[in-house]
């Protein structure tokens, strides 16, 4: 439990690492706005009365200017607004720079539901179970229109956009059940596109994972798609095929036919699956067919997860550990063994 939490009346609960700082920032903006509204409003009324016209034809005293006064009311707002800018930019940077060691969950928005898939393949709809104290990164896209993944208790709200990946990350700091809303009007049942985020103690989360009927992991399903869609006929491991090898590729820079260089990330891989001609790797023909309309966003994501899984090893605690605490079929339905109880995150990171 974070000792620095200050629950502010009328605010949602503070359940993520960002919540307190965003509340303080918001309160500062609110206080500044209130202060200047009152100051200007009172001054306006006061001057209105004090300097009212008292007789027909009265001519007021002419004032040419007052340098000190003008400098004062330029410099003070400048300093205040730069402070707001700096603090806001810092928060923005933190929130939009997901850590590399986060637990990565894939989220798809669709009229009118939220789907989530955990690294080992557990799926859920309109719910999201996450472990307390662990950094969680959501990689999100939409099957249709723009949605927005909004968890007030986490103070996170991220648009979920068809045709691209957006990310959101947080560290849950308090167990409980919190509201999940769609915060972008997306059709008649937009208001019903709601759900729950459930923050659990890490052992409970592990037990929950074991009890969810599990598909293949996204990477396993992706490997299967990779051969059933015949990707493996051209993308040979040794690079001698019609397409480049995808081994050890993720996260690297590749040279394109047009001379540019591009970093292989989720967005680039997705584009290359759906619009292969857009960024052709140097030395290979532009003859891969598009998979636009042939694969769902979830399938595209599975292939990407597969390509990641055959890529260079990421930061120690990436997609597999510790959520992958070996959920064997035999363990399903069995109570959580204590070895899964180790919280993944040190206390220190909660204040990030
Ligand atoms: Cu989805 Cu509003």
Coordinates of C-alpha atoms and ligand atoms in Angstrom, one line a residue:
X1 CA 0.0 0.0 0.0
X2 CA 1.4 3.4 -0.9
X3 CA 1.8 5.6 2.1
X4 CA 1.7 8.8 0.0
X5 CA -1.9 8.3 -1.3
X6 CA -4.1 11.3 -0.7
X7 CA -7.6 10.4 -1.6
X8 CA -9.3 13.5 -2.9
X9 CA -13.0 13.8 -2.2
X10 CA -15.2 13.3 -5.3
X11 CA -12.3 11.9 -7.3
X12 CA -12.2 8.2 -8.4
X13 CA -10.1 5.9 -6.3
X14 CA -6.4 6.1 -6.9
X15 CA -5.4 2.7 -8.1
X16 CA -2.4 3.2 -10.3
X17 CA 1.1 4.7 -10.1
X18 CA -0.1 7.7 -12.1
X19 CA -3.2 8.5 -10.1
X20 CA -1.8 10.7 -7.3
X21 CA 0.4 12.9 -9.5
X22 CA -2.4 13.4 -12.1
X23 CA -4.8 14.4 -9.3
X24 CA -2.3 16.9 -8.0
X25 CA -1.7 18.3 -11.4
X26 CA -5.4 18.5 -12.0
X27 CA -6.0 20.2 -8.7
X28 CA -3.3 22.7 -9.5
X29 CA -5.0 23.6 -12.8
X30 CA -8.3 23.7 -11.0
X31 CA -6.9 26.0 -8.3
X32 CA -5.2 28.3 -10.8
X33 CA -8.3 28.5 -12.9
X34 CA -10.5 29.2 -9.9
X35 CA -8.0 31.8 -8.5
X36 CA -7.8 33.8 -11.7
X37 CA -11.5 33.5 -12.5
X38 CA -12.3 35.0 -9.1
X39 CA -9.5 37.6 -9.3
X40 CA -10.6 38.8 -12.7
X41 CA -14.3 38.6 -12.0
X42 CA -14.1 40.5 -8.8
X43 CA -11.8 43.1 -10.3
X44 CA -14.1 43.5 -13.3
X45 CA -17.1 44.2 -11.1
X46 CA -15.2 46.5 -8.8
X47 CA -13.8 48.6 -11.7
X48 CA -17.2 48.6 -13.3
X49 CA -18.7 50.3 -10.3
X50 CA -15.7 52.4 -9.3
X51 CA -15.1 53.9 -12.8
X52 CA -18.7 54.2 -13.9
X53 CA -19.7 57.3 -15.8
X54 CA -21.0 59.8 -13.3
X55 CA -22.2 62.6 -15.5
X56 CA -23.2 63.2 -19.1
X57 CA -20.1 64.0 -21.2
X58 CA -17.6 63.0 -18.6
X59 CA -14.1 62.3 -20.2
X60 CA -11.9 59.9 -18.2
X61 CA -8.2 60.6 -17.5
X62 CA -6.1 59.2 -20.4
X63 CA -3.4 56.6 -19.5
X64 CA -0.5 56.0 -21.9
X65 CA 0.8 52.8 -20.4
X66 CA 2.6 51.4 -17.4
X67 CA 5.7 49.4 -18.2
X68 CA 6.1 47.7 -14.8
X69 CA 2.5 46.6 -14.7
X70 CA 2.7 45.2 -18.2
X71 CA 5.9 43.3 -17.6
X72 CA 4.4 41.9 -14.4
X73 CA 1.3 40.6 -16.0
X74 CA 3.3 39.1 -18.8
X75 CA 6.1 37.4 -16.8
X76 CA 3.8 35.9 -14.1
X77 CA 1.5 34.1 -16.5
X78 CA 4.5 33.1 -18.6
X79 CA 6.2 31.4 -15.6
X80 CA 2.9 29.7 -14.6
X81 CA 2.2 28.4 -18.0
X82 CA 5.7 27.1 -18.5
X83 CA 5.5 25.3 -15.2
X84 CA 2.2 23.7 -16.3
X85 CA 3.8 22.8 -19.6
X86 CA 6.9 21.3 -18.0
X87 CA 4.9 19.2 -15.5
X88 CA 2.4 18.1 -18.1
X89 CA 5.1 17.2 -20.6
X90 CA 6.9 15.1 -18.0
X91 CA 3.7 13.2 -17.1
X92 CA 2.9 12.8 -20.8
X93 CA 6.3 11.4 -21.5
X94 CA 6.1 8.9 -18.6
X95 CA 2.6 7.7 -19.6
X96 CA 3.5 7.3 -23.3
X97 CA 6.8 5.6 -22.7
X98 CA 5.9 2.0 -21.7
X99 CA 8.6 0.2 -19.8
X100 CA 10.2 -2.7 -21.7
X101 CA 9.8 -5.2 -18.8
X102 CA 6.0 -4.8 -18.6
X103 CA 3.5 -7.6 -18.7
X104 CA 2.0 -7.2 -22.1
X105 CA -1.7 -7.7 -22.7
X106 CA -3.2 -7.4 -26.1
X107 CA -6.6 -5.5 -26.3
X108 CA -9.0 -5.3 -29.2
X109 CA -11.9 -2.9 -29.3
X110 CA -14.9 -3.9 -31.3
X111 CA -18.4 -2.5 -31.5
X112 CA -19.3 -3.0 -28.6
X113 CA -16.9 -5.0 -26.5
X114 CA -13.4 -5.1 -25.2
X115 CA -11.4 -8.3 -25.8
X116 CA -8.1 -8.9 -24.0
X117 CA -5.6 -11.7 -24.4
X118 CA -2.9 -12.4 -21.8
X119 CA 0.7 -13.5 -22.8
X120 CA -0.1 -17.2 -22.3
X121 CA -3.3 -17.1 -24.3
X122 CA -6.0 -16.6 -21.7
X123 CA -8.8 -14.5 -23.1
X124 CA -11.4 -12.4 -21.5
X125 CA -14.2 -10.1 -22.7
X126 CA -15.1 -6.8 -21.0
X127 CA -12.9 -7.6 -18.1
X128 CA -9.2 -7.2 -17.4
X129 CA -7.4 -9.0 -14.7
X130 CA -4.1 -7.6 -13.7
X131 CA -1.6 -8.3 -10.9
X132 CA -0.9 -5.8 -8.2
X133 CA 2.4 -4.0 -8.3
X134 CA 3.4 -5.2 -11.8
X135 CA 3.9 -2.9 -14.7
X136 CA 1.3 -3.7 -17.3
X137 CA 1.4 -2.6 -20.9
X138 CA -1.7 -2.8 -23.1
X139 CA -1.1 -3.0 -26.8
X140 CA -4.4 -2.0 -28.4
X141 CA -6.1 -1.8 -31.7
X142 CA -9.7 -1.7 -33.1
X143 CA -11.5 -4.0 -35.5
X144 CA -13.8 -1.2 -36.6
X145 CA -14.1 2.4 -35.4
X146 CA -12.2 4.5 -32.9
X147 CA -12.8 3.5 -29.3
X148 CA -11.0 4.7 -26.2
X149 CA -9.8 2.6 -23.3
X150 CA -10.6 4.6 -20.2
X151 CA -9.9 3.4 -16.6
X152 CA -10.7 6.4 -14.3
X153 CA -9.1 4.8 -11.2
X154 CA -5.8 4.4 -13.2
X155 CA -6.2 7.9 -14.7
X156 CA -5.4 6.3 -18.1
X157 CA -7.3 7.0 -21.3
X158 CA -6.0 5.9 -24.6
X159 CA -7.6 6.0 -28.0
X160 CA -7.9 2.6 -29.7
X161 CA -7.7 3.2 -33.4
X162 CA -8.3 0.9 -36.4
X163 CA -5.2 0.5 -38.5
X164 CA -2.6 1.1 -35.9
X165 CA -1.4 0.1 -32.4
X166 CA -1.6 2.3 -29.4
X167 CA -0.2 1.5 -26.0
X168 CA -1.2 2.3 -22.5
X169 CA 0.7 1.3 -19.4
X170 CA 0.3 1.5 -15.6
X171 CA 1.3 -0.2 -12.4
X172 CA -1.8 -1.1 -10.3
X173 CA -1.2 -0.1 -6.7
X174 CA -4.4 -1.2 -5.1
X175 CA -6.4 -4.4 -5.3
X176 CA -10.1 -4.1 -6.2
X177 CA -12.5 -3.8 -9.1
X178 CA -12.6 -0.7 -11.1
X179 CA -14.7 0.7 -14.0
X180 CA -13.6 0.4 -17.6
X181 CA -15.3 2.7 -20.0
X182 CA -15.2 3.4 -23.8
X183 CA -14.5 7.1 -23.9
X184 CA -15.0 7.7 -27.6
X185 CA -18.5 7.7 -29.2
X186 CA -18.5 4.6 -31.3
X187 CA -22.2 3.9 -32.2
X188 CA -25.5 3.2 -30.7
X189 CA -24.2 1.0 -27.8
X190 CA -21.2 3.1 -27.0
X191 CA -22.5 3.7 -23.5
X192 CA -22.8 -0.1 -23.0
X193 CA -19.2 -0.7 -24.0
X194 CA -18.1 -0.9 -20.4
X195 CA -16.3 -3.4 -18.3
X196 CA -14.3 -4.1 -15.2
X197 CA -10.6 -4.0 -14.4
X198 CA -9.8 -6.3 -11.5
X199 CA -6.5 -5.8 -9.7
X200 CA -5.5 -9.0 -7.8
X201 CA -2.7 -10.0 -5.5
X202 CA -0.1 -11.7 -7.7
X203 CA -0.8 -15.2 -6.3
X204 CA -4.5 -14.7 -7.0
X205 CA -3.7 -13.5 -10.5
X206 CA -1.6 -16.6 -11.1
X207 CA -4.5 -18.8 -9.8
X208 CA -6.9 -16.9 -12.0
X209 CA -4.7 -17.4 -15.0
X210 CA -4.6 -21.2 -14.3
X211 CA -8.4 -21.3 -14.1
X212 CA -9.1 -19.6 -17.4
X213 CA -9.5 -22.1 -20.2
X214 CA -6.4 -21.4 -22.2
X215 CA -6.0 -21.3 -25.9
X216 CA -2.6 -21.6 -27.4
X217 CA -0.5 -18.6 -26.5
X218 CA -0.6 -15.8 -29.1
X219 CA 2.9 -16.8 -30.2
X220 CA 2.0 -20.4 -30.6
X221 CA -1.2 -19.5 -32.5
X222 CA 0.9 -17.2 -34.6
X223 CA 3.4 -19.9 -35.4
X224 CA 0.5 -22.1 -36.6
X225 CA -0.9 -19.2 -38.8
X226 CA 2.6 -18.6 -40.1
X227 CA 2.6 -22.1 -41.7
X228 CA -1.1 -22.4 -42.5
X229 CA -0.9 -19.1 -44.4
X230 CA 2.2 -20.3 -46.1
X231 CA 4.4 -17.4 -44.7
X232 CA 7.1 -19.9 -44.1
X233 CA 7.3 -20.8 -47.8
X234 CA 9.0 -17.5 -48.5
X235 CA 10.3 -16.3 -45.2
X236 CA 12.9 -19.1 -44.8
X237 CA 15.0 -19.1 -41.6
X238 CA 18.2 -18.7 -43.5
X239 CA 17.0 -15.7 -45.6
X240 CA 17.4 -17.6 -48.9
X241 CA 13.6 -17.4 -49.7
X242 CA 11.7 -14.9 -51.6
X243 CA 11.2 -12.9 -48.4
X244 CA 13.6 -11.9 -45.7
X245 CA 14.2 -14.2 -42.7
X246 CA 12.3 -13.2 -39.7
X247 CA 14.6 -14.8 -37.2
X248 CA 16.1 -12.4 -34.7
X249 CA 14.5 -9.5 -36.5
X250 CA 12.2 -7.9 -33.9
X251 CA 13.5 -4.6 -32.6
X252 CA 16.3 -4.3 -35.2
X253 CA 16.7 -1.7 -37.9
X254 CA 16.3 -2.9 -41.5
X255 CA 17.3 -1.2 -44.8
X256 CA 14.5 -0.6 -47.2
X257 CA 14.5 -0.7 -51.0
X258 CA 14.1 3.0 -51.1
X259 CA 17.2 3.6 -49.0
X260 CA 15.4 4.5 -45.8
X261 CA 15.8 2.6 -42.6
X262 CA 13.0 1.4 -40.4
X263 CA 12.9 -0.1 -36.9
X264 CA 11.0 -3.5 -36.8
X265 CA 8.3 -2.9 -34.3
X266 CA 4.6 -4.0 -34.0
X267 CA 3.4 -1.2 -36.3
X268 CA 5.9 -2.0 -39.0
X269 CA 5.2 -5.7 -39.0
X270 CA 1.5 -5.0 -39.1
X271 CA 1.8 -2.7 -42.0
X272 CA 4.0 -5.3 -43.8
X273 CA 1.4 -8.0 -43.4
X274 CA -1.6 -5.8 -44.5
X275 CA 0.2 -3.6 -47.0
X276 CA 3.4 -5.4 -48.0
X277 CA 4.4 -3.0 -50.7
X278 CA 4.6 0.0 -48.5
X279 CA 8.1 -0.7 -47.0
X280 CA 9.9 -3.3 -49.0
X281 CA 13.2 -4.6 -47.5
X282 CA 16.2 -3.9 -49.7
X283 CA 17.3 -6.9 -51.8
X284 CA 13.9 -8.6 -51.9
X285 CA 11.1 -8.4 -54.6
X286 CA 7.9 -6.6 -53.9
X287 CA 5.7 -9.6 -54.5
X288 CA 4.2 -10.5 -51.2
X289 CA 0.4 -10.6 -51.3
X290 CA -1.6 -8.5 -48.9
X291 CA -3.5 -10.1 -46.0
X292 CA -5.9 -7.2 -45.7
X293 CA -9.3 -8.7 -45.1
X294 CA -8.0 -12.2 -44.8
X295 CA -6.9 -11.9 -41.2
X296 CA -8.5 -10.4 -38.1
X297 CA -6.6 -7.9 -36.0
X298 CA -6.2 -10.6 -33.4
X299 CA -4.6 -13.0 -36.0
X300 CA -2.3 -10.2 -37.2
X301 CA -1.3 -9.7 -33.5
X302 CA -0.6 -13.4 -33.1
X303 CA 1.8 -13.5 -36.1
X304 CA 3.5 -10.4 -34.6
X305 CA 3.8 -12.2 -31.3
X306 CA 5.3 -15.2 -33.1
X307 CA 7.8 -13.0 -34.9
X308 CA 8.7 -11.4 -31.5
X309 CA 9.1 -14.9 -30.0
X310 CA 11.7 -15.8 -32.6
X311 CA 13.4 -12.4 -32.2
X312 CA 16.2 -11.5 -29.9
X313 CA 15.5 -12.0 -26.3
X314 CA 13.9 -8.9 -24.8
X315 CA 14.3 -7.5 -21.2
X316 CA 14.4 -10.2 -18.6
X317 CA 10.8 -10.1 -17.6
X318 CA 9.2 -9.6 -21.0
X319 CA 6.2 -11.5 -22.5
X320 CA 6.9 -14.9 -20.9
X321 CA 7.9 -14.5 -17.3
X322 CA 6.6 -14.6 -14.7
X323 CA 3.0 -14.9 -15.9
X324 CA 4.2 -18.1 -17.6
X325 CA 4.6 -19.9 -14.3
X326 CA 4.1 -23.2 -16.1
X327 CA 0.3 -23.6 -16.3
X328 CA 0.3 -27.3 -17.2
X329 CA -3.0 -28.9 -17.9
X330 CA -2.7 -30.8 -14.7
X331 CA -2.5 -27.6 -12.7
X332 CA -5.8 -26.3 -14.1
X333 CA -8.4 -26.1 -11.4
X334 CA -5.8 -26.8 -8.7
X335 CA -5.1 -24.3 -6.0
X336 CA -2.3 -21.9 -6.5
X337 CA 1.0 -23.3 -5.5
X338 CA 3.0 -20.8 -3.4
X339 CA 5.9 -20.6 -5.8
X340 CA 3.7 -18.4 -8.0
X341 CA 3.3 -16.0 -5.1
X342 CA 6.4 -13.9 -5.7
X343 CA 5.3 -10.4 -6.6
X344 CA 7.1 -9.3 -9.7
X345 CA 7.6 -5.7 -8.9
X346 CA 9.8 -4.2 -6.3
X347 CA 8.0 -1.7 -4.0
X348 CA 10.1 1.2 -5.3
X349 CA 8.6 1.3 -8.8
X350 CA 5.2 2.1 -7.5
X351 CA 6.2 5.8 -7.3
X352 CA 7.2 6.0 -10.9
Ligands
LIG1 CU1 -16.4 2.0 -28.1 CU2 -17.4 4.0 -27.5

